[in-house]
Every structure is written in structure tokens, then in C-alpha cells.
Amino acid sequence: MDVRGDFRELPDLALRTLGGSVVSANDEAFAARENLIMPAPPAFDPASFGHKGKVYDGWETRRRRSPGHDEAVVRLGAPGLVRGIVVDTTWFTGNYPPEAAVDGCAGEVPGDWFPLVPRTALKGDSENAFDVRCDRRVTHVRLRILPDGGVARLRVHGEALPDPALWAALGTVDLAATENGGVVRDCSNRFYSSPQNLLLPGPARSMGEGWETARRRGAGNDWVEIGLGVEGRIAVAELDTGYFLHNAPSTATLRGRVDGGPWQDLLDTPLEPDTRHRFVLAGPPPVSEVRLDIHPDGGLSRLRLWGAPTETGREALHSRWQAAL
């Protein structure tokens, strides 16, 4: 299954689990702004009412009686290049905004906004998806709803672009991490959960926060291909099967290559259930992408590839950074 054809398969850079935060909203009379960036799909209980009215799993403002609009500002967990935005109005039927717009900016403090999605009509109870054509690095997004109403989720899909100065100071980093520009490019199966979960920060808190495939009934095995943030040499590979007690893979192999070249073997190992495995790679070659094969199927919670960028990788990151400013 190639995940490159739909921007919604790219990481959501605004996710709370990636470090995103709703830093402000002018109104949240009916439902809290923080719901906008929760990882789970919005839920709905028809019998759930509170002192302020119907309880929604989203952000909902009061009925506006004066000119203007409502807005919320989100700081991305991983600043980067935005490729698409979803304004999800699921469960909002008679109270969704008729129109919305989304702007971006770059900086520690929100300001100097530029358009990502122009003022556009929305549908209720729908995932309103918009392609974004912008090559500027974004740190914050501003959702404007016109004039008022409710939005369940705001998804900001794209590719993280880390600060080269930070990498130079750190030295060794997780080359595959979403926040460092790592992204799943292809995978064999994503039946239960997204393979992008493998690259999120922190330990998984349940099996549902990892990547799990369907039970394989035929020959072959499942796999995932990952583009690293930059070309680098992997010193330590960490394969975490945490929470996968009875459905962890039996074995795993890890290979790497540079820009579509031939695959080179990096690791071939058995795996234990519910275990964080760490492997030191001796004399690792430079790689810009990796392929993890799990045999025959199952789930992993995280994949960490600790290493240092090559000089080629550092130059490429610096060039991307300069182009996106």
C-alpha cells in the first residue's frame, strides 16, 4: 500500500501526541479548543448534555450576534512543510461553520500570517480536505471559522523540517522520528493502525498507539518503508514491541539504502513480545531510507534509528531550511 498518493497519509504535524498545542481561541463557550488536535477520531454520545448544552468532542463557539468570526491558533508539534489540511466537522450537523480559512506563520510568536487555505465553504458532518501549495516552513496555523460554530478536528498533514542548528548541537538524533523529518513512504498493511505511529515521540501508551497489521493467512510478510529526515549513519536501532503481548512479530529484518539505490542489510533478529529491543550496528553505511520487514505479521509500537547525519545529509537539510524560510 503506497502512502504517497494521499496527503492524509502524511504525519499530522498538529497532533497533541506530537507536541502540538492550541495556544488560543477567542471563544470556546460550548466545547474546548483542545479537542481540535486530539489523536482519536471524534466521538458522539446523543444523550450527553451538560450545563452549557450538548457535549461535543470538538471545538464549538457560541452563536455570534455581531459581525466578525471566531478563530483558534495551533502551535504545531513538529514545524514543517504543510501539504494538506482537514477541517473535520464530524457530528456537527446544524451547528457547523458555513465557511473556514486557514493561515500559517513561522516564528516563536504567532504573527505575519500567510494563507494556506483561502476562505472556503464547508460541509457539515464531513472531513473537509484541502490540498496546500506552500513551500514555506510553518510553526503555527490559525483556523478561522465564519461566522461561528463547531469543528471536531483540525489535521495539518505534512513533512517536518527540523532546525539544522539544533541538529548540529545535538549530534546524535533519531533519524526516523517524525519531528526530525522522518516519514513512512510505503507499507504492506495498515489494517488496525497507521504505520506513522512508529515514528511518534515518547513510548506508546497502548497497543492502539503502534502499528499493527491484519493476521496474515498466506505466504509472505509485512513491511514498512521509511524516508529518514536526512541521509545518515545509524548507530543504534531500537525496535519496540511494547504492549504487543500475543501479536508481536516473530522476527524482523532492517535494510537501508541511499536515494533508491540497492538495499543493504543492517539487522536480522528475533523479537520478543512487549519488549524494547536495542541493537548496536557495527560499521553502518550511509542511508537515506530504510525498510523494516516483520515476519510474518503483527505489531510494533515504535521504531527508533539513532545516528548522525552525513555531511551530505547536513548540506541537504541546510538547503531545505534556507529554501523554506
Tab-separated table of N, CA and C in Angstrom, residues 2 4 175 185-186 223-234 254-267 281 284-293 305 310:
chain	number	residue	atom	x	y	z
A	2	ASP	N	0.872	1.974	-1.097
A	2	ASP	CA	1.679	3.184	-1.214
A	2	ASP	C	0.969	4.327	-0.500
A	4	ARG	N	1.940	7.470	-0.515
A	4	ARG	CA	2.379	8.765	-1.026
A	4	ARG	C	1.319	9.478	-1.858
A	175	LEU	N	17.005	9.544	13.503
A	175	LEU	CA	16.906	9.931	12.101
A	175	LEU	C	15.542	9.632	11.498
A	185	ARG	N	6.786	6.048	3.830
A	185	ARG	CA	6.516	6.243	2.407
A	185	ARG	C	5.667	5.134	1.812
A	186	ASP	N	5.740	3.949	2.386
A	186	ASP	CA	5.007	2.814	1.830
A	186	ASP	C	4.905	1.740	2.903
A	223	TRP	N	5.671	-5.316	5.905
A	223	TRP	CA	6.844	-4.450	5.860
A	223	TRP	C	6.420	-2.988	5.813
A	224	VAL	N	7.377	-2.120	6.101
A	224	VAL	CA	7.165	-0.687	6.032
A	224	VAL	C	8.450	-0.032	5.533
A	225	GLU	N	8.323	0.965	4.662
A	225	GLU	CA	9.471	1.721	4.155
A	225	GLU	C	9.394	3.144	4.682
A	226	ILE	N	10.518	3.648	5.164
A	226	ILE	CA	10.575	4.934	5.850
A	226	ILE	C	11.671	5.802	5.249
A	227	GLY	N	11.309	7.028	4.908
A	227	GLY	CA	12.296	8.008	4.494
A	227	GLY	C	12.842	8.721	5.719
A	228	LEU	N	14.156	8.718	5.896
A	228	LEU	CA	14.758	9.397	7.045
A	228	LEU	C	14.718	10.908	6.856
A	229	GLY	N	14.879	11.621	7.971
A	229	GLY	CA	14.901	13.072	7.886
A	229	GLY	C	16.002	13.565	6.969
A	230	VAL	N	17.173	12.957	7.073
A	230	VAL	CA	18.306	13.235	6.183
A	230	VAL	C	19.132	11.963	6.053
A	231	GLU	N	20.025	11.959	5.103
A	231	GLU	CA	20.974	10.847	4.996
A	231	GLU	C	21.846	10.804	6.249
A	232	GLY	N	22.056	9.608	6.776
A	232	GLY	CA	22.869	9.473	7.977
A	232	GLY	C	23.371	8.060	8.162
A	233	ARG	N	24.129	7.856	9.219
A	233	ARG	CA	24.622	6.529	9.599
A	233	ARG	C	23.942	6.120	10.904
A	234	ILE	N	23.270	4.985	10.885
A	234	ILE	CA	22.513	4.522	12.043
A	234	ILE	C	23.449	3.766	12.985
A	254	LEU	N	16.066	-5.391	8.986
A	254	LEU	CA	16.162	-3.967	8.673
A	254	LEU	C	17.203	-3.786	7.595
A	255	ARG	N	16.826	-3.094	6.535
A	255	ARG	CA	17.750	-2.784	5.446
A	255	ARG	C	17.708	-1.294	5.163
A	256	GLY	N	18.765	-0.776	4.547
A	256	GLY	CA	18.823	0.641	4.226
A	256	GLY	C	19.426	0.862	2.852
A	257	ARG	N	19.173	2.057	2.318
A	257	ARG	CA	19.753	2.428	1.028
A	257	ARG	C	19.794	3.946	0.918
A	258	VAL	N	20.444	4.430	-0.121
A	258	VAL	CA	20.542	5.865	-0.383
A	258	VAL	C	19.813	6.187	-1.675
A	259	ASP	N	18.770	6.991	-1.576
A	259	ASP	CA	18.069	7.554	-2.734
A	259	ASP	C	17.713	6.519	-3.795
A	260	GLY	N	17.063	5.450	-3.382
A	260	GLY	CA	16.581	4.460	-4.335
A	260	GLY	C	17.627	3.483	-4.839
A	261	GLY	N	18.821	3.471	-4.242
A	261	GLY	CA	19.862	2.526	-4.644
A	261	GLY	C	19.585	1.128	-4.124
A	262	PRO	N	20.553	0.234	-4.236
A	262	PRO	CA	20.356	-1.137	-3.767
A	262	PRO	C	20.246	-1.203	-2.246
A	263	TRP	N	19.401	-2.103	-1.744
A	263	TRP	CA	19.251	-2.294	-0.300
A	263	TRP	C	20.478	-2.971	0.289
A	264	GLN	N	20.856	-2.541	1.494
A	264	GLN	CA	21.954	-3.155	2.226
A	264	GLN	C	21.435	-3.645	3.574
A	265	ASP	N	21.843	-4.855	3.951
A	265	ASP	CA	21.390	-5.433	5.209
A	265	ASP	C	21.982	-4.678	6.394
A	266	LEU	N	21.121	-4.355	7.365
A	266	LEU	CA	21.557	-3.682	8.587
A	266	LEU	C	21.340	-4.548	9.828
A	267	LEU	N	20.246	-5.347	9.826
A	267	LEU	CA	19.884	-6.081	11.037
A	267	LEU	C	18.945	-7.218	10.689
A	281	LEU	N	24.684	-1.189	15.662
A	281	LEU	CA	25.055	-1.562	14.304
A	281	LEU	C	26.530	-1.233	14.086
A	284	PRO	N	28.002	0.978	10.192
A	284	PRO	CA	26.823	1.166	9.351
A	284	PRO	C	27.124	2.024	8.122
A	285	PRO	N	26.543	1.692	6.967
A	285	PRO	CA	26.723	2.513	5.768
A	285	PRO	C	25.795	3.725	5.822
A	286	PRO	N	26.045	4.741	5.017
A	286	PRO	CA	25.095	5.862	4.935
A	286	PRO	C	23.791	5.396	4.295
A	287	VAL	N	22.664	5.861	4.844
A	287	VAL	CA	21.341	5.506	4.302
A	287	VAL	C	20.439	6.733	4.373
A	288	SER	N	19.512	6.824	3.443
A	288	SER	CA	18.515	7.898	3.468
A	288	SER	C	17.109	7.338	3.608
A	289	GLU	N	16.953	6.034	3.464
A	289	GLU	CA	15.671	5.377	3.681
A	289	GLU	C	15.925	3.963	4.178
A	290	VAL	N	14.943	3.427	4.904
A	290	VAL	CA	15.076	2.077	5.442
A	290	VAL	C	13.810	1.287	5.148
A	291	ARG	N	13.968	-0.022	5.170
A	291	ARG	CA	12.825	-0.935	5.041
A	291	ARG	C	12.876	-1.919	6.200
A	292	LEU	N	11.790	-1.954	6.955
A	292	LEU	CA	11.658	-2.888	8.065
A	292	LEU	C	10.682	-3.974	7.662
A	293	ASP	N	11.159	-5.222	7.621
A	293	ASP	CA	10.308	-6.378	7.346
A	293	ASP	C	10.023	-7.089	8.657
A	305	LEU	N	15.799	5.027	15.181
A	305	LEU	CA	17.043	4.817	14.449
A	305	LEU	C	18.011	5.943	14.825
A	310	THR	N	25.186	12.410	7.760
A	310	THR	CA	26.417	12.531	6.994
A	310	THR	C	26.589	13.989	6.565
